């Protein structure tokens, strides 16, 4: 069993978003990746991307929206984004939003311009 304590978890920063890496192949999980997202108030996800696997978002706090026309999600809500569906995440609230994300290990993301990415929090 691999235990990942919150204060020892790997953290990765993008503008307006912090990723706290939990389960991933490099952290003992061959089949599943999970991470915590902390999204700054007012952050707008203007650069949609797609993934080659289904991704699940579970909201812990705050109010977020997946995509410009997506449903508003609050604490306790979850969304399953099918593989290939464009994703962009915006924080609609006045404070930080927190989410847990889960996806099958080994996925590949694709930016709008077609660039393939494998984010470090999922490796």
mmCIF file of N, CA and C in Angstrom:
data_model
loop_
_atom_site.group_PDB
_atom_site.id
_atom_site.type_symbol
_atom_site.label_atom_id
_atom_site.label_comp_id
_atom_site.label_asym_id
_atom_site.label_seq_id
_atom_site.Cartn_x
_atom_site.Cartn_y
_atom_site.Cartn_z
ATOM 1 N N UNK A 1 0.843 -1.174 0.000
ATOM 2 C CA UNK A 1 0.000 0.000 0.000
ATOM 3 C C UNK A 1 0.886 1.234 0.000
ATOM 4 N N UNK A 2 0.504 2.198 -0.784
ATOM 5 C CA UNK A 2 1.224 3.467 -0.842
ATOM 6 C C UNK A 2 0.351 4.544 -0.218
ATOM 7 N N UNK A 3 0.866 5.238 0.770
ATOM 8 C CA UNK A 3 0.145 6.336 1.412
ATOM 9 C C UNK A 3 0.753 7.644 0.943
ATOM 10 N N UNK A 4 -0.095 8.576 0.547
ATOM 11 C CA UNK A 4 0.354 9.900 0.111
ATOM 12 C C UNK A 4 -0.278 10.917 1.059
ATOM 13 N N UNK A 5 0.524 11.450 1.963
ATOM 14 C CA UNK A 5 0.036 12.443 2.911
ATOM 15 C C UNK A 5 -0.095 13.796 2.206
ATOM 16 N N UNK A 6 -1.139 14.524 2.547
ATOM 17 C CA UNK A 6 -1.433 15.792 1.880
ATOM 18 C C UNK A 6 -0.240 16.747 1.891
ATOM 19 N N UNK A 7 0.466 16.817 3.018
ATOM 20 C CA UNK A 7 1.582 17.759 3.108
ATOM 21 C C UNK A 7 2.815 17.298 2.331
ATOM 22 N N UNK A 8 2.811 16.067 1.836
ATOM 23 C CA UNK A 8 3.938 15.541 1.054
ATOM 24 C C UNK A 8 3.586 15.346 -0.421
ATOM 25 N N UNK A 9 2.331 15.595 -0.805
ATOM 26 C CA UNK A 9 1.899 15.373 -2.182
ATOM 27 C C UNK A 9 2.568 16.366 -3.125
ATOM 28 N N UNK A 10 2.887 15.886 -4.318
ATOM 29 C CA UNK A 10 3.493 16.739 -5.341
ATOM 30 C C UNK A 10 2.493 17.797 -5.785
ATOM 31 N N UNK A 11 2.979 19.022 -5.951
ATOM 32 C CA UNK A 11 2.118 20.123 -6.397
ATOM 33 C C UNK A 11 2.651 20.707 -7.695
ATOM 34 N N UNK A 12 1.720 21.055 -8.560
ATOM 35 C CA UNK A 12 2.047 21.596 -9.876
ATOM 36 C C UNK A 12 1.174 22.824 -10.109
ATOM 37 N N UNK A 13 1.764 23.867 -10.674
ATOM 38 C CA UNK A 13 1.058 25.131 -10.859
ATOM 39 C C UNK A 13 0.879 25.451 -12.339
ATOM 40 N N UNK A 14 -0.312 25.881 -12.676
ATOM 41 C CA UNK A 14 -0.600 26.536 -13.945
ATOM 42 C C UNK A 14 -1.284 27.845 -13.561
ATOM 43 N N UNK A 15 -1.325 28.832 -14.443
ATOM 44 C CA UNK A 15 -1.971 30.089 -14.061
ATOM 45 C C UNK A 15 -3.404 29.869 -13.555
ATOM 46 N N UNK A 16 -3.645 30.232 -12.306
ATOM 47 C CA UNK A 16 -4.967 30.156 -11.709
ATOM 48 C C UNK A 16 -5.373 28.796 -11.176
ATOM 49 N N UNK A 17 -4.514 27.776 -11.325
ATOM 50 C CA UNK A 17 -4.882 26.421 -10.923
ATOM 51 C C UNK A 17 -3.686 25.723 -10.268
ATOM 52 N N UNK A 18 -3.938 25.055 -9.139
ATOM 53 C CA UNK A 18 -2.921 24.209 -8.523
ATOM 54 C C UNK A 18 -3.409 22.763 -8.572
ATOM 55 N N UNK A 19 -2.524 21.859 -8.986
ATOM 56 C CA UNK A 19 -2.793 20.434 -9.044
ATOM 57 C C UNK A 19 -2.013 19.776 -7.915
ATOM 58 N N UNK A 20 -2.685 19.031 -7.058
ATOM 59 C CA UNK A 20 -2.031 18.253 -6.010
ATOM 60 C C UNK A 20 -2.144 16.793 -6.431
ATOM 61 N N UNK A 21 -1.026 16.196 -6.787
ATOM 62 C CA UNK A 21 -1.023 14.836 -7.315
ATOM 63 C C UNK A 21 -1.167 13.788 -6.235
ATOM 64 N N UNK A 22 -2.112 12.891 -6.437
ATOM 65 C CA UNK A 22 -2.295 11.766 -5.532
ATOM 66 C C UNK A 22 -1.967 10.481 -6.289
ATOM 67 N N UNK A 23 -2.941 9.685 -6.632
ATOM 68 C CA UNK A 23 -2.663 8.418 -7.316
ATOM 69 C C UNK A 23 -2.148 8.672 -8.731
ATOM 70 N N UNK A 24 -1.105 7.936 -9.114
ATOM 71 C CA UNK A 24 -0.516 7.988 -10.453
ATOM 72 C C UNK A 24 0.502 6.853 -10.533
ATOM 73 N N UNK A 25 0.912 6.472 -11.721
ATOM 74 C CA UNK A 25 1.896 5.391 -11.827
ATOM 75 C C UNK A 25 3.175 5.640 -11.018
ATOM 76 N N UNK A 26 3.669 6.872 -10.998
ATOM 77 C CA UNK A 26 4.892 7.161 -10.243
ATOM 78 C C UNK A 26 4.667 7.164 -8.734
ATOM 79 N N UNK A 27 3.396 7.141 -8.313
ATOM 80 C CA UNK A 27 3.055 7.159 -6.895
ATOM 81 C C UNK A 27 2.295 5.904 -6.494
ATOM 82 N N UNK A 28 2.521 4.796 -7.217
ATOM 83 C CA UNK A 28 2.020 3.495 -6.790
ATOM 84 C C UNK A 28 0.730 2.999 -7.413
ATOM 85 N N UNK A 29 0.118 3.749 -8.329
ATOM 86 C CA UNK A 29 -1.145 3.323 -8.929
ATOM 87 C C UNK A 29 -0.963 3.090 -10.425
ATOM 88 N N UNK A 30 -0.985 1.834 -10.831
ATOM 89 C CA UNK A 30 -0.784 1.503 -12.241
ATOM 90 C C UNK A 30 -2.004 1.816 -13.096
ATOM 91 N N UNK A 31 -3.209 1.824 -12.493
ATOM 92 C CA UNK A 31 -4.410 1.932 -13.299
ATOM 93 C C UNK A 31 -5.221 3.203 -13.172
ATOM 94 N N UNK A 32 -4.963 4.021 -12.140
ATOM 95 C CA UNK A 32 -5.821 5.178 -11.896
ATOM 96 C C UNK A 32 -4.981 6.387 -11.513
ATOM 97 N N UNK A 33 -5.402 7.550 -11.995
ATOM 98 C CA UNK A 33 -4.802 8.820 -11.583
ATOM 99 C C UNK A 33 -5.863 9.650 -10.883
ATOM 100 N N UNK A 34 -5.482 10.273 -9.778
ATOM 101 C CA UNK A 34 -6.353 11.222 -9.094
ATOM 102 C C UNK A 34 -5.530 12.426 -8.676
ATOM 103 N N UNK A 35 -6.170 13.570 -8.657
ATOM 104 C CA UNK A 35 -5.523 14.769 -8.158
ATOM 105 C C UNK A 35 -6.586 15.718 -7.632
ATOM 106 N N UNK A 36 -6.115 16.646 -6.820
ATOM 107 C CA UNK A 36 -6.984 17.696 -6.282
ATOM 108 C C UNK A 36 -6.682 18.960 -7.061
ATOM 109 N N UNK A 37 -7.734 19.619 -7.525
ATOM 110 C CA UNK A 37 -7.601 20.907 -8.199
ATOM 111 C C UNK A 37 -8.021 22.004 -7.240
ATOM 112 N N UNK A 38 -7.223 23.033 -7.131
ATOM 113 C CA UNK A 38 -7.600 24.241 -6.421
ATOM 114 C C UNK A 38 -7.592 25.351 -7.458
ATOM 115 N N UNK A 39 -8.769 25.939 -7.685
ATOM 116 C CA UNK A 39 -8.949 26.897 -8.775
ATOM 117 C C UNK A 39 -9.210 28.278 -8.185
ATOM 118 N N UNK A 40 -8.392 29.242 -8.584
ATOM 119 C CA UNK A 40 -8.532 30.602 -8.072
ATOM 120 C C UNK A 40 -9.875 31.210 -8.456
ATOM 121 N N UNK A 41 -10.383 32.069 -7.584
ATOM 122 C CA UNK A 41 -11.613 32.809 -7.870
ATOM 123 C C UNK A 41 -11.443 33.580 -9.172
ATOM 124 N N UNK A 42 -12.465 33.541 -10.014
ATOM 125 C CA UNK A 42 -12.426 34.284 -11.269
ATOM 126 C C UNK A 42 -11.679 33.603 -12.396
ATOM 127 N N UNK A 43 -11.039 32.472 -12.117
ATOM 128 C CA UNK A 43 -10.299 31.782 -13.185
ATOM 129 C C UNK A 43 -11.265 31.352 -14.278
ATOM 130 N N UNK A 44 -10.919 31.663 -15.518
ATOM 131 C CA UNK A 44 -11.723 31.274 -16.670
ATOM 132 C C UNK A 44 -10.905 30.333 -17.535
ATOM 133 N N UNK A 45 -11.438 29.174 -17.794
ATOM 134 C CA UNK A 45 -10.770 28.211 -18.664
ATOM 135 C C UNK A 45 -11.072 28.531 -20.113
ATOM 136 N N UNK A 46 -10.215 29.318 -20.725
ATOM 137 C CA UNK A 46 -10.452 29.762 -22.096
ATOM 138 C C UNK A 46 -9.756 28.894 -23.135
ATOM 139 N N UNK A 47 -8.986 27.909 -22.703
ATOM 140 C CA UNK A 47 -8.243 27.060 -23.640
ATOM 141 C C UNK A 47 -8.735 25.618 -23.500
ATOM 142 N N UNK A 48 -9.784 25.247 -24.237
ATOM 143 C CA UNK A 48 -10.296 23.880 -24.097
ATOM 144 C C UNK A 48 -9.290 22.837 -24.582
ATOM 145 N N UNK A 49 -9.387 21.667 -23.974
ATOM 146 C CA UNK A 49 -8.558 20.541 -24.385
ATOM 147 C C UNK A 49 -9.441 19.299 -24.372
ATOM 148 N N UNK A 50 -8.938 18.207 -24.933
ATOM 149 C CA UNK A 50 -9.654 16.934 -24.906
ATOM 150 C C UNK A 50 -8.731 15.869 -24.335
ATOM 151 N N UNK A 51 -9.326 14.771 -23.899
ATOM 152 C CA UNK A 51 -8.572 13.637 -23.377
ATOM 153 C C UNK A 51 -9.032 12.379 -24.095
ATOM 154 N N UNK A 52 -8.161 11.380 -24.126
ATOM 155 C CA UNK A 52 -8.526 10.133 -24.810
ATOM 156 C C UNK A 52 -9.180 9.121 -23.870
ATOM 157 N N UNK A 53 -9.507 9.529 -22.664
ATOM 158 C CA UNK A 53 -10.192 8.684 -21.674
ATOM 159 C C UNK A 53 -11.270 9.515 -20.987
ATOM 160 N N UNK A 54 -12.265 8.860 -20.423
ATOM 161 C CA UNK A 54 -13.274 9.564 -19.627
ATOM 162 C C UNK A 54 -12.605 10.157 -18.389
ATOM 163 N N UNK A 55 -13.058 11.334 -17.986
ATOM 164 C CA UNK A 55 -12.519 12.017 -16.803
ATOM 165 C C UNK A 55 -13.682 12.398 -15.891
ATOM 166 N N UNK A 56 -13.495 12.224 -14.577
ATOM 167 C CA UNK A 56 -14.543 12.512 -13.603
ATOM 168 C C UNK A 56 -14.089 13.663 -12.712
ATOM 169 N N UNK A 57 -14.952 14.659 -12.572
ATOM 170 C CA UNK A 57 -14.715 15.814 -11.711
ATOM 171 C C UNK A 57 -15.711 15.762 -10.559
ATOM 172 N N UNK A 58 -15.220 15.851 -9.313
ATOM 173 C CA UNK A 58 -16.076 15.853 -8.123
ATOM 174 C C UNK A 58 -15.794 17.135 -7.349
ATOM 175 N N UNK A 59 -16.802 17.971 -7.198
ATOM 176 C CA UNK A 59 -16.632 19.282 -6.571
ATOM 177 C C UNK A 59 -16.694 19.142 -5.049
ATOM 178 N N UNK A 60 -15.662 19.644 -4.383
ATOM 179 C CA UNK A 60 -15.608 19.665 -2.917
ATOM 180 C C UNK A 60 -16.098 20.993 -2.364
ATOM 181 N N UNK A 61 -15.697 22.086 -3.027
ATOM 182 C CA UNK A 61 -16.124 23.419 -2.578
ATOM 183 C C UNK A 61 -16.115 24.364 -3.769
ATOM 184 N N UNK A 62 -16.923 25.414 -3.662
ATOM 185 C CA UNK A 62 -16.991 26.409 -4.719
ATOM 186 C C UNK A 62 -18.037 26.074 -5.773
ATOM 187 N N UNK A 63 -18.066 26.911 -6.802
ATOM 188 C CA UNK A 63 -18.985 26.734 -7.922
ATOM 189 C C UNK A 63 -18.177 26.808 -9.210
ATOM 190 N N UNK A 64 -18.244 25.761 -10.014
ATOM 191 C CA UNK A 64 -17.458 25.702 -11.243
ATOM 192 C C UNK A 64 -18.361 25.382 -12.429
ATOM 193 N N UNK A 65 -17.784 25.562 -13.611
ATOM 194 C CA UNK A 65 -18.472 25.245 -14.852
ATOM 195 C C UNK A 65 -17.465 24.600 -15.791
ATOM 196 N N UNK A 66 -17.863 23.487 -16.382
ATOM 197 C CA UNK A 66 -17.019 22.803 -17.354
ATOM 198 C C UNK A 66 -17.497 23.198 -18.742
ATOM 199 N N UNK A 67 -16.747 24.067 -19.390
ATOM 200 C CA UNK A 67 -17.117 24.559 -20.710
ATOM 201 C C UNK A 67 -18.029 25.764 -20.612
ATOM 202 N N UNK A 68 -18.069 26.575 -21.667
ATOM 203 C CA UNK A 68 -18.860 27.810 -21.618
ATOM 204 C C UNK A 68 -20.364 27.573 -21.492
ATOM 205 N N UNK A 69 -20.843 26.415 -21.928
ATOM 206 C CA UNK A 69 -22.270 26.109 -21.864
ATOM 207 C C UNK A 69 -22.585 24.996 -20.876
ATOM 208 N N UNK A 70 -21.592 24.609 -20.069
ATOM 209 C CA UNK A 70 -21.779 23.505 -19.140
ATOM 210 C C UNK A 70 -22.638 23.882 -17.950
ATOM 211 N N UNK A 71 -23.143 22.866 -17.274
ATOM 212 C CA UNK A 71 -23.911 23.076 -16.054
ATOM 213 C C UNK A 71 -23.023 23.667 -14.968
ATOM 214 N N UNK A 72 -23.627 24.463 -14.091
ATOM 215 C CA UNK A 72 -22.930 24.941 -12.907
ATOM 216 C C UNK A 72 -22.910 23.799 -11.910
ATOM 217 N N UNK A 73 -21.742 23.562 -11.324
ATOM 218 C CA UNK A 73 -21.564 22.473 -10.365
ATOM 219 C C UNK A 73 -21.136 23.045 -9.027
ATOM 220 N N UNK A 74 -21.713 22.518 -7.952
ATOM 221 C CA UNK A 74 -21.360 22.955 -6.611
ATOM 222 C C UNK A 74 -20.933 21.785 -5.757
ATOM 223 N N UNK A 75 -20.680 22.029 -4.464
ATOM 224 C CA UNK A 75 -20.213 20.972 -3.567
ATOM 225 C C UNK A 75 -21.112 19.736 -3.613
ATOM 226 N N UNK A 76 -20.477 18.585 -3.762
ATOM 227 C CA UNK A 76 -21.188 17.317 -3.826
ATOM 228 C C UNK A 76 -21.575 16.904 -5.236
ATOM 229 N N UNK A 77 -21.478 17.818 -6.211
ATOM 230 C CA UNK A 77 -21.806 17.488 -7.597
ATOM 231 C C UNK A 77 -20.615 16.822 -8.275
ATOM 232 N N UNK A 78 -20.919 16.022 -9.283
ATOM 233 C CA UNK A 78 -19.873 15.367 -10.072
ATOM 234 C C UNK A 78 -20.262 15.438 -11.541
ATOM 235 N N UNK A 79 -19.257 15.427 -12.399
ATOM 236 C CA UNK A 79 -19.481 15.409 -13.842
ATOM 237 C C UNK A 79 -18.555 14.378 -14.464
ATOM 238 N N UNK A 80 -19.093 13.603 -15.377
ATOM 239 C CA UNK A 80 -18.302 12.651 -16.151
ATOM 240 C C UNK A 80 -18.152 13.244 -17.544
ATOM 241 N N UNK A 81 -16.913 13.515 -17.932
ATOM 242 C CA UNK A 81 -16.633 14.075 -19.248
ATOM 243 C C UNK A 81 -16.146 12.939 -20.138
ATOM 244 N N UNK A 82 -16.936 12.572 -21.164
ATOM 245 C CA UNK A 82 -16.530 11.469 -22.037
ATOM 246 C C UNK A 82 -15.251 11.789 -22.817
ATOM 247 N N UNK A 83 -14.501 10.762 -23.118
ATOM 248 C CA UNK A 83 -13.297 10.915 -23.938
ATOM 249 C C UNK A 83 -13.649 11.679 -25.209
ATOM 250 N N UNK A 84 -12.785 12.623 -25.583
ATOM 251 C CA UNK A 84 -12.964 13.389 -26.811
ATOM 252 C C UNK A 84 -13.811 14.634 -26.679
ATOM 253 N N UNK A 85 -14.506 14.813 -25.550
ATOM 254 C CA UNK A 85 -15.337 16.008 -25.368
ATOM 255 C C UNK A 85 -14.464 17.153 -24.867
ATOM 256 N N UNK A 86 -14.561 18.339 -25.481
ATOM 257 C CA UNK A 86 -13.733 19.461 -25.025
ATOM 258 C C UNK A 86 -14.023 19.828 -23.570
ATOM 259 N N UNK A 87 -12.947 20.142 -22.844
ATOM 260 C CA UNK A 87 -13.031 20.500 -21.427
ATOM 261 C C UNK A 87 -12.352 21.852 -21.217
ATOM 262 N N UNK A 88 -13.015 22.722 -20.490
ATOM 263 C CA UNK A 88 -12.388 23.919 -19.937
ATOM 264 C C UNK A 88 -13.093 24.174 -18.613
ATOM 265 N N UNK A 89 -12.357 24.583 -17.616
ATOM 266 C CA UNK A 89 -12.887 24.716 -16.262
ATOM 267 C C UNK A 89 -12.824 26.164 -15.823
ATOM 268 N N UNK A 90 -13.953 26.701 -15.377
ATOM 269 C CA UNK A 90 -14.013 28.066 -14.854
ATOM 270 C C UNK A 90 -14.557 28.041 -13.437
ATOM 271 N N UNK A 91 -14.018 28.921 -12.596
ATOM 272 C CA UNK A 91 -14.512 29.098 -11.231
ATOM 273 C C UNK A 91 -15.477 30.272 -11.258
ATOM 274 N N UNK A 92 -16.741 30.015 -10.981
ATOM 275 C CA UNK A 92 -17.770 31.048 -11.008
ATOM 276 C C UNK A 92 -17.952 31.743 -9.669
ATOM 277 N N UNK A 93 -17.300 31.238 -8.631
ATOM 278 C CA UNK A 93 -17.494 31.769 -7.289
ATOM 279 C C UNK A 93 -16.543 32.889 -6.931
ATOM 280 N N UNK A 94 -16.735 33.416 -5.721
ATOM 281 C CA UNK A 94 -15.897 34.506 -5.228
ATOM 282 C C UNK A 94 -14.694 34.018 -4.435
ATOM 283 N N UNK A 95 -14.654 32.726 -4.128
ATOM 284 C CA UNK A 95 -13.522 32.138 -3.426
ATOM 285 C C UNK A 95 -12.938 31.008 -4.256
ATOM 286 N N UNK A 96 -11.899 30.379 -3.733
ATOM 287 C CA UNK A 96 -11.292 29.251 -4.431
ATOM 288 C C UNK A 96 -12.272 28.088 -4.512
ATOM 289 N N UNK A 97 -12.157 27.322 -5.572
ATOM 290 C CA UNK A 97 -12.941 26.099 -5.731
ATOM 291 C C UNK A 97 -11.985 24.925 -5.614
ATOM 292 N N UNK A 98 -12.468 23.820 -5.042
ATOM 293 C CA UNK A 98 -11.654 22.613 -4.917
ATOM 294 C C UNK A 98 -12.418 21.434 -5.496
ATOM 295 N N UNK A 99 -11.694 20.610 -6.246
ATOM 296 C CA UNK A 99 -12.280 19.445 -6.882
ATOM 297 C C UNK A 99 -11.316 18.280 -6.770
ATOM 298 N N UNK A 100 -11.845 17.068 -6.844
ATOM 299 C CA UNK A 100 -11.045 15.869 -7.028
ATOM 300 C C UNK A 100 -11.327 15.377 -8.439
ATOM 301 N N UNK A 101 -10.268 14.998 -9.138
ATOM 302 C CA UNK A 101 -10.381 14.515 -10.514
ATOM 303 C C UNK A 101 -9.839 13.092 -10.570
ATOM 304 N N UNK A 102 -10.504 12.243 -11.350
ATOM 305 C CA UNK A 102 -10.062 10.855 -11.529
ATOM 306 C C UNK A 102 -10.125 10.498 -13.008
ATOM 307 N N UNK A 103 -9.122 9.739 -13.451
ATOM 308 C CA UNK A 103 -9.037 9.301 -14.842
ATOM 309 C C UNK A 103 -8.146 8.061 -14.902
ATOM 310 N N UNK A 104 -8.343 7.254 -15.904
ATOM 311 C CA UNK A 104 -7.510 6.072 -16.095
ATOM 312 C C UNK A 104 -6.062 6.493 -16.361
ATOM 313 N N UNK A 105 -5.119 5.823 -15.726
ATOM 314 C CA UNK A 105 -3.697 6.111 -15.935
ATOM 315 C C UNK A 105 -3.319 5.875 -17.387
ATOM 316 N N UNK A 106 -2.336 6.633 -17.842
ATOM 317 C CA UNK A 106 -1.826 6.467 -19.199
ATOM 318 C C UNK A 106 -2.558 7.276 -20.246
ATOM 319 N N UNK A 107 -3.414 8.188 -19.818
ATOM 320 C CA UNK A 107 -4.174 8.989 -20.777
ATOM 321 C C UNK A 107 -3.283 10.009 -21.479
ATOM 322 N N UNK A 108 -3.784 10.509 -22.593
ATOM 323 C CA UNK A 108 -3.121 11.589 -23.316
ATOM 324 C C UNK A 108 -4.125 12.716 -23.497
ATOM 325 N N UNK A 109 -3.674 13.934 -23.260
ATOM 326 C CA UNK A 109 -4.490 15.117 -23.491
ATOM 327 C C UNK A 109 -4.077 15.769 -24.797
ATOM 328 N N UNK A 110 -5.010 16.499 -25.390
ATOM 329 C CA UNK A 110 -4.747 17.192 -26.653
ATOM 330 C C UNK A 110 -5.232 18.630 -26.527
ATOM 331 N N UNK A 111 -4.304 19.548 -26.757
ATOM 332 C CA UNK A 111 -4.658 20.963 -26.728
ATOM 333 C C UNK A 111 -5.441 21.293 -27.998
ATOM 334 N N UNK A 112 -6.050 22.475 -28.036
ATOM 335 C CA UNK A 112 -6.884 22.875 -29.172
ATOM 336 C C UNK A 112 -6.116 22.832 -30.496
ATOM 337 N N UNK A 113 -4.805 23.068 -30.443
ATOM 338 C CA UNK A 113 -4.005 23.043 -31.678
ATOM 339 C C UNK A 113 -3.535 21.638 -32.060
ATOM 340 N N UNK A 114 -3.959 20.615 -31.286
ATOM 341 C CA UNK A 114 -3.599 19.232 -31.586
ATOM 342 C C UNK A 114 -2.358 18.726 -30.869
ATOM 343 N N UNK A 115 -1.672 19.600 -30.134
ATOM 344 C CA UNK A 115 -0.481 19.195 -29.391
ATOM 345 C C UNK A 115 -0.857 18.172 -28.325
ATOM 346 N N UNK A 116 -0.155 17.046 -28.315
ATOM 347 C CA UNK A 116 -0.394 15.998 -27.311
ATOM 348 C C UNK A 116 0.378 16.335 -26.042
ATOM 349 N N UNK A 117 -0.256 16.132 -24.881
ATOM 350 C CA UNK A 117 0.388 16.398 -23.592
ATOM 351 C C UNK A 117 0.089 15.247 -22.627
ATOM 352 N N UNK A 118 1.066 14.968 -21.791
ATOM 353 C CA UNK A 118 0.897 14.026 -20.681
ATOM 354 C C UNK A 118 1.343 14.774 -19.438
ATOM 355 N N UNK A 119 0.377 15.307 -18.682
ATOM 356 C CA UNK A 119 0.717 16.194 -17.576
ATOM 357 C C UNK A 119 1.504 15.500 -16.467
ATOM 358 N N UNK A 120 2.420 16.226 -15.852
ATOM 359 C CA UNK A 120 3.291 15.620 -14.823
ATOM 360 C C UNK A 120 2.534 15.137 -13.591
ATOM 361 N N UNK A 121 1.385 15.736 -13.246
ATOM 362 C CA UNK A 121 0.643 15.293 -12.058
ATOM 363 C C UNK A 121 -0.009 13.933 -12.278
ATOM 364 N N UNK A 122 -0.023 13.438 -13.506
ATOM 365 C CA UNK A 122 -0.656 12.147 -13.814
ATOM 366 C C UNK A 122 0.345 11.074 -14.222
ATOM 367 N N UNK A 123 1.613 11.340 -14.024
ATOM 368 C CA UNK A 123 2.628 10.366 -14.437
ATOM 369 C C UNK A 123 3.146 9.575 -13.254
#
